[in-house]
Coordinates of C-alpha atoms in Angstrom, one line a residue:
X1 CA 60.1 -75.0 27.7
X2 CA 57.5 -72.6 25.6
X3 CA 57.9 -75.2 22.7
X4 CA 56.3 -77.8 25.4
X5 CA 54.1 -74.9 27.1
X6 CA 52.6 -74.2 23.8
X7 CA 52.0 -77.9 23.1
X8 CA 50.8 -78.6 25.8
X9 CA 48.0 -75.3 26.1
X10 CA 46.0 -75.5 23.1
X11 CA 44.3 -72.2 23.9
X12 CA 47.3 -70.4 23.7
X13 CA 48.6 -71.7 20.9
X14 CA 45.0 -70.3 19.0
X15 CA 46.4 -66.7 21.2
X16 CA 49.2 -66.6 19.8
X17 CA 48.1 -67.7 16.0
X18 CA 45.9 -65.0 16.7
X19 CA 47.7 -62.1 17.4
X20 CA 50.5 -63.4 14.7
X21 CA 47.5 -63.2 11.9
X22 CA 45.5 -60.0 13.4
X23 CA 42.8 -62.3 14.5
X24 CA 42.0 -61.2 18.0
X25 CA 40.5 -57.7 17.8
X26 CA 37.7 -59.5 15.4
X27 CA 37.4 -62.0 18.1
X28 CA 36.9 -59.8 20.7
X29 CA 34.2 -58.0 18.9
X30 CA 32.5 -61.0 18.1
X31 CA 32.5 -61.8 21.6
X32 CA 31.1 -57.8 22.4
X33 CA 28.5 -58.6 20.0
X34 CA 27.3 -61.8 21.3
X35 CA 27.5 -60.8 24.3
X36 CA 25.3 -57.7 23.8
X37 CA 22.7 -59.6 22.1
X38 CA 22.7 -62.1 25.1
X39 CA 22.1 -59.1 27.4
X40 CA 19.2 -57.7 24.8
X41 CA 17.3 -61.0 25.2
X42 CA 17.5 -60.5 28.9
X43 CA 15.9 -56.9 29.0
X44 CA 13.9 -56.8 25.4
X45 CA 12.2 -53.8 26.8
X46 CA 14.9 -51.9 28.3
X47 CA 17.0 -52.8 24.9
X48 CA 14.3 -51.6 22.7
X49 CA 13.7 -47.6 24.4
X50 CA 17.1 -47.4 24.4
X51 CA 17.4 -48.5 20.5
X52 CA 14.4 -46.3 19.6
X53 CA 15.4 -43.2 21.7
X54 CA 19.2 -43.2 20.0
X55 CA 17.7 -44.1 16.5
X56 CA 15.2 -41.0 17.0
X57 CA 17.8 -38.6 18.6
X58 CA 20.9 -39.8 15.1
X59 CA 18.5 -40.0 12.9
X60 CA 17.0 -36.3 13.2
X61 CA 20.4 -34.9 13.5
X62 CA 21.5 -36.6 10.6
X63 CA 18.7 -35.3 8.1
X64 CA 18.9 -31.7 10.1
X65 CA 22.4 -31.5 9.0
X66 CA 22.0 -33.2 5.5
X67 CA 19.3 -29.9 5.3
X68 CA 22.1 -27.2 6.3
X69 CA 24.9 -29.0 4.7
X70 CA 23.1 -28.7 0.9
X71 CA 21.6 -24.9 2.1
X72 CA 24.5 -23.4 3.3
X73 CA 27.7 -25.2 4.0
X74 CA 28.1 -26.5 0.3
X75 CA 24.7 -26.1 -2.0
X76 CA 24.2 -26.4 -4.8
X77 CA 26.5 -24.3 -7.6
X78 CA 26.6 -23.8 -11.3
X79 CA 30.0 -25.1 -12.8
X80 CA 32.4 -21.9 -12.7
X81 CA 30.1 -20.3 -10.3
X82 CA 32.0 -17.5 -9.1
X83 CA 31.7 -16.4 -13.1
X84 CA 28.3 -15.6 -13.2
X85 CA 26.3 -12.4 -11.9
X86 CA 22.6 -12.1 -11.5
X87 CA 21.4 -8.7 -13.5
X88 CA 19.0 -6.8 -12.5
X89 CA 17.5 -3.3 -13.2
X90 CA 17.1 -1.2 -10.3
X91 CA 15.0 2.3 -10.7
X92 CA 16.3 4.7 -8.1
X93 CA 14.1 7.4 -7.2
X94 CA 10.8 6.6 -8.8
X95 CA 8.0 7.2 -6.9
X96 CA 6.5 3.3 -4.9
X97 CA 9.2 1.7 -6.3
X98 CA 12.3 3.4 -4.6
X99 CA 15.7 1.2 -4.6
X100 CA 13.1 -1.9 -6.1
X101 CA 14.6 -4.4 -8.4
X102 CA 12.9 -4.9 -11.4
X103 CA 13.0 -7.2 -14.2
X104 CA 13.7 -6.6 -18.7
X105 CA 12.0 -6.9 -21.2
X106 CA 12.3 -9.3 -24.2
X107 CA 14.1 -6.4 -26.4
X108 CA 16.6 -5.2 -23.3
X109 CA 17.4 -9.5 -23.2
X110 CA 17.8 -9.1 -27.1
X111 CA 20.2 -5.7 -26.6
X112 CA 22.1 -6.8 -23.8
X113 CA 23.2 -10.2 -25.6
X114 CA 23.6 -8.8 -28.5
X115 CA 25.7 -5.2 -28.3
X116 CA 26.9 -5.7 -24.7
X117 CA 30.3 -7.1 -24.5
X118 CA 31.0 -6.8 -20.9
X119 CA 29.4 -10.1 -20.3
X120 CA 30.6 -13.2 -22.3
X121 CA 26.8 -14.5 -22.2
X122 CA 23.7 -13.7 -21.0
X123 CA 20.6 -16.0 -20.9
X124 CA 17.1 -14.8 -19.9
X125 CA 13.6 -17.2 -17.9
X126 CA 11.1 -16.6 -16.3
X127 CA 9.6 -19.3 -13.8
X128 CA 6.0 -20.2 -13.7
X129 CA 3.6 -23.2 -12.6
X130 CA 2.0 -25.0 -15.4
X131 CA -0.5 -28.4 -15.1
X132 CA 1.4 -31.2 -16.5
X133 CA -1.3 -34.2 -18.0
X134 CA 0.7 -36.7 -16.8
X135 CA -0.7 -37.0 -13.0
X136 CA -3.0 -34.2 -13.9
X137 CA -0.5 -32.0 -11.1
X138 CA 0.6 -28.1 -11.0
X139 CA 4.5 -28.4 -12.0
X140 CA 7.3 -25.9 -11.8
X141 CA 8.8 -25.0 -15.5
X142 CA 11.2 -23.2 -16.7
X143 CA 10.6 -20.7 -19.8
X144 CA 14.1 -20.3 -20.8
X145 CA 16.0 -18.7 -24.0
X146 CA 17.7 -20.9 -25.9
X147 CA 21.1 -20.6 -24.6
X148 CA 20.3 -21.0 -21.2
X149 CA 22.2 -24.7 -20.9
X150 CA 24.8 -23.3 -23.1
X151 CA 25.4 -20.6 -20.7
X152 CA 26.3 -22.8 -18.3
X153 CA 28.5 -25.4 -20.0
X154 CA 25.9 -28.1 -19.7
X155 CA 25.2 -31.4 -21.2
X156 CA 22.4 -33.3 -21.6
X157 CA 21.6 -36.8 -19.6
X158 CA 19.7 -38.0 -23.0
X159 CA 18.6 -36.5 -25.8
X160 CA 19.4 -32.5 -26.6
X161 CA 18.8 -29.3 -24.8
X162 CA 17.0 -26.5 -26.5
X163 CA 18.7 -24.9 -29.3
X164 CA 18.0 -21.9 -31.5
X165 CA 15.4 -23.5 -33.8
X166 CA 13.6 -24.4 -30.9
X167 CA 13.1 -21.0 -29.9
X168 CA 11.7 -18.9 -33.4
X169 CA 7.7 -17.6 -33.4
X170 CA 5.9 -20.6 -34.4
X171 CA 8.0 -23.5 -34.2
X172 CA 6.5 -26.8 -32.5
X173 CA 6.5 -26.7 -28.7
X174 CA 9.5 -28.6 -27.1
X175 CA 10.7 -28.7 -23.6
X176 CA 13.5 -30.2 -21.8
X177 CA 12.7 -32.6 -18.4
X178 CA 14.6 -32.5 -15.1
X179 CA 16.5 -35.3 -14.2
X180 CA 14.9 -35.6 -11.5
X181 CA 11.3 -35.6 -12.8
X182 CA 12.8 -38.4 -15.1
X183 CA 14.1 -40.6 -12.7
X184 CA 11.1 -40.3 -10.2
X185 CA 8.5 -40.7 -12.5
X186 CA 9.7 -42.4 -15.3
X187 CA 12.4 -44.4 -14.1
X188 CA 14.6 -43.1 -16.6
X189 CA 12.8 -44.6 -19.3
X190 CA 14.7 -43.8 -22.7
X191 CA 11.4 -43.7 -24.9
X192 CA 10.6 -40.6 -23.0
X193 CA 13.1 -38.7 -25.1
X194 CA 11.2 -37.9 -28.2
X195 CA 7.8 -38.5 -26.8
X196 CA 4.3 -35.9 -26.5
X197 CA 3.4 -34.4 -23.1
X198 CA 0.8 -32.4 -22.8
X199 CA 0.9 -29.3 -20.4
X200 CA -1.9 -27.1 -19.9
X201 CA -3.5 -29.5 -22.7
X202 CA -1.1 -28.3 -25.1
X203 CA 1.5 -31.1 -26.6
X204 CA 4.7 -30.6 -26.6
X205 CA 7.5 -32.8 -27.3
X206 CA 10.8 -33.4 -24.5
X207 CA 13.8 -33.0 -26.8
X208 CA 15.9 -34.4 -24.0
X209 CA 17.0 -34.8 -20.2
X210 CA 18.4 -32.2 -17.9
X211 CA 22.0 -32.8 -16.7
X212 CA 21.8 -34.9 -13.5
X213 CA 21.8 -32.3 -9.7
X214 CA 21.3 -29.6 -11.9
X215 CA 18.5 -27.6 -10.5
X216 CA 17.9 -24.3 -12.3
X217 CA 20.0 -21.2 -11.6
X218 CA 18.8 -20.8 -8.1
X219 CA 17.5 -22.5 -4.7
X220 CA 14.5 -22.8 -4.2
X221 CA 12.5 -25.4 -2.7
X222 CA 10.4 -26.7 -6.2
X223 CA 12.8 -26.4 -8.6
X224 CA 12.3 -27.0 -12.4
X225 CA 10.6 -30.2 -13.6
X226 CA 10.4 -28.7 -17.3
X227 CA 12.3 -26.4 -19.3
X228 CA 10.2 -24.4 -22.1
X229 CA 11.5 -22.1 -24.6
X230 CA 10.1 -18.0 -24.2
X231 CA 8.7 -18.4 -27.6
X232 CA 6.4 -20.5 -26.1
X233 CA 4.6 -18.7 -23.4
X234 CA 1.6 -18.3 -26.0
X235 CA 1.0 -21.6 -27.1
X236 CA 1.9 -22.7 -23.3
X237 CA -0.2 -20.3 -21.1
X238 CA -2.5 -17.6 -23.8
X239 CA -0.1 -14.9 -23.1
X240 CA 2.9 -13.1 -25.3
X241 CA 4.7 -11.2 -23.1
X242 CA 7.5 -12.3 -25.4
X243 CA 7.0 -9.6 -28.3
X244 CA 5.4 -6.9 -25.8
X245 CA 7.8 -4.3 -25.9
X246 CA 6.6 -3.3 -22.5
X247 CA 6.2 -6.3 -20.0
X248 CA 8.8 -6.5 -18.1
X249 CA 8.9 -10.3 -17.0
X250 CA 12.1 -11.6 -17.2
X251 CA 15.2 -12.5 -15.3
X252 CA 18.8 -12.8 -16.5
X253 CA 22.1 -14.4 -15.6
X254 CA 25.4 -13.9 -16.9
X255 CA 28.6 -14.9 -17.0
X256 CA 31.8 -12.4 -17.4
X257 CA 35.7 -13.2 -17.9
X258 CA 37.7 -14.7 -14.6
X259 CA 39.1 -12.3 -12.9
X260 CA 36.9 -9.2 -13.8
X261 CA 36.0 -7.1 -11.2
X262 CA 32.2 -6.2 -10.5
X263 CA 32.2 -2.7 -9.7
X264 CA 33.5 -1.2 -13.0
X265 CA 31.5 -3.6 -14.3
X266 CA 27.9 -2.5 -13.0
X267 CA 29.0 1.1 -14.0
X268 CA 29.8 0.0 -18.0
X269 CA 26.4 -1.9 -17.8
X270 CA 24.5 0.6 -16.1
X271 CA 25.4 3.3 -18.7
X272 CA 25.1 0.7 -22.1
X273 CA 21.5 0.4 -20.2
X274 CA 20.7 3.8 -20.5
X275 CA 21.6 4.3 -24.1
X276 CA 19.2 1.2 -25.0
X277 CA 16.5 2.9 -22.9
X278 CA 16.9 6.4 -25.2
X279 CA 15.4 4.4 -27.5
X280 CA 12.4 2.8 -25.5
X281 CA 8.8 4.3 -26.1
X282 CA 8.4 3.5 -22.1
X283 CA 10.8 6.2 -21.7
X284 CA 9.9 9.2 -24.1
X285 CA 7.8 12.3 -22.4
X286 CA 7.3 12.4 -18.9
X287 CA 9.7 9.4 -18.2
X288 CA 12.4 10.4 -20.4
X289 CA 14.1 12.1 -17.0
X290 CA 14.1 8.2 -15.7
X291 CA 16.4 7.2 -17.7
X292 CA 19.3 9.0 -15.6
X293 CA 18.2 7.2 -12.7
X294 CA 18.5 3.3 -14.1
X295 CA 21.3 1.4 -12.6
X296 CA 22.4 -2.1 -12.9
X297 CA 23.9 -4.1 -10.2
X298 CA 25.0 -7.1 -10.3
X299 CA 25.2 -9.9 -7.3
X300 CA 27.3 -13.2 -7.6
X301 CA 25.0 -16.0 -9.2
X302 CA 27.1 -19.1 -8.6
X303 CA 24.9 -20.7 -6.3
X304 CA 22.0 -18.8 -7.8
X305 CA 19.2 -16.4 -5.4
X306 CA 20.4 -16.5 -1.5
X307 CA 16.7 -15.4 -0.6
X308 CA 15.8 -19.2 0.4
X309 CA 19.0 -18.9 3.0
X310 CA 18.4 -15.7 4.2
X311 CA 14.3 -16.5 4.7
X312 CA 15.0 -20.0 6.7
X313 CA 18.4 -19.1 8.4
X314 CA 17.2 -18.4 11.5
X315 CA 14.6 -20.9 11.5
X316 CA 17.4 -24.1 10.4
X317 CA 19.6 -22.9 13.0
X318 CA 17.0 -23.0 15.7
X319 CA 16.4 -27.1 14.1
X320 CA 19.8 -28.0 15.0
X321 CA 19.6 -27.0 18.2
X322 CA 16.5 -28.4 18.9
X323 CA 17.5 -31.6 17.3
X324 CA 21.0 -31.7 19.2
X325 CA 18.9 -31.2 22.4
X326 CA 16.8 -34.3 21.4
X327 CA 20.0 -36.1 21.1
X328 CA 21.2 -35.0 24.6
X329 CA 18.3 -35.9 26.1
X330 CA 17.7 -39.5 24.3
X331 CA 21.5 -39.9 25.6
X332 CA 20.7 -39.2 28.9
X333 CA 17.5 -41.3 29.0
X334 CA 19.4 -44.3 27.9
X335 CA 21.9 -43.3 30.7
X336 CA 19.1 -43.4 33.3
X337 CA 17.9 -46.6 31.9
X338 CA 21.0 -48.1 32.2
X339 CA 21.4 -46.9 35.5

């Protein structure tokens, strides 16, 4: 009897084939489909608001989060970020700069690298704006030491990064470019690698290509498009601040052993701090009694400065509300459309 039933219906027997091969929930929403269409044709007006207003309410919540997603739920983070510290010098009790971070000088860089050994590597920059020819355009750069990619355990997209020869008194400018300057602008052109830029009318030859997402040691919202060694900042800009044993200009990172605890930590560097400053012309006469009052703390540098997340917190947070309450309300508008 449901042999002859079946023979006899030819629209079941294309049911049942279709249930047996998975077949009817695509049919059904081919049939949704169509039938939507059918009903956007009859109300093109009605269909488009409501198409508009949803694709305005999504797609400012989707590039709202996208924004606090990269900022604070995962941004962006150096490769074995929780080994790596931000140093700074803080000068406790001097007089207008009370509690005030400060930055070292070339020769602290030079003394803390080199007779420190509480922190497996240190590497020293100092950001700045320069005017790249290409474009004619103010650019961020970099002026790094020369084991500032080697700190982190990086690798070049193309090319080299800096290295030791690159950054001795007199030796030819070179520079390292972002990967993102390189893909936007140059469409990651491989003759760019061993070619003469000029910045600040100077030339200067890119050595090779940043590692892809990598964006300096920090957030910030222009990060580097060019990476310069410190031995540089003469030929580059007209100033040395490199061999003045006084300018205090730069910044330094570094990265200690798993595992090692901060707090001892600060106190072994604050004291090796002290003894190199015994020996500072800054510090003889009046400011020898400083020196007692140097400390160095440190601040996890993983996911480099926090001062971009603490100075748009507030201000991101109010952005998702606002852009979920676009959403609610482009919801309900289609509602009352509908309706």
């Amino acid at each position: 009897y449901a042999a002859r039933q079946a023979f006899g219906n030819p629209a079941l027997i294309r049911e049942q084939t279709h249930e047996a091969w998975g077949w009817a929930p695509v049919e059904r929403l081919a049939q949704d489909l169509l039938y939507a269409l059918r009903s956007a044709r009859r109300a093109p007006l009605l269909s488009s608001v409501a198409i508009i207003a949803l694709a305005l309410g999504i797609g400012l919540n989707a590039g709202v989060f996208t924004l606090l997603n990269t900022m604070f739920l995962k941004p962006p983070t150096l490769k074995d970020a929780p080994n790596f510290v931000q140093v700074y010098p803080r000068y406790s009790g001097w007089s207008m700069r009370e509690d005030e971070y400060s930055f070292f000088t070339t020769e602290d860089y030079d003394a803390i690298r080199n007779r420190s050994h509480a922190l497996d590597d240190v590497a020293a920059w100092q950001p700045s704006s320069d005017v790249l020819e290409e474009g004619n355009k103010p650019t961020a750069t970099l002026l790094t030491t020369c084991n500032y990619f080697h700190t982190f355990g990086l690798r070049p997209a193309a090319g080299r990064l800096l290295q030791d020869s690159d950054d001795v008194q007199g030796a030819s400018a070179t520079a390292v470019m972002s990967y993102a300057l390189w893909e936007r602008d140059y469409a990651r052109d491989p003759s760019v690698v061993g070619s003469t830029f000029r910045i600040n009318t100077n030339p200067v030859t890119i050595v090779g290509i940043a590692p892809k997402q990598f964006y300096g040691d920090r957030m910030q919202s222009t990060p580097p498009a060019i990476y310069l060694p410190i031995q540089s900042m003469s030929v580059i800009r007209g100033e040395d601040f490199v061999h003045n044993p006084e300018a205090r200009w730069l910044y330094l990172i570094g990265r200690v052993k798993p595992g090692t605890a901060l707090a001892p930590l600060q106190v072994k560097l604050s004291v090796q701090l002290r003894q190199m400053f015994a020996t500072n012309k800054f510090f003889s006469g009046v400011h020898r009694p400083l020196i007692d009052r140097v400390q160095v703390p440190l601040t996890p540098g993983g996911a480099g400065i926090q001062s971009m997340q603490d100075s748009y917190r507030s201000n991101l947070h109010l952005l998702q509300w606002i852009a979920g309450l676009v959403l609610l309300i482009a919801c309900a508008n289609v509602a009352n459309l509908v309706l």
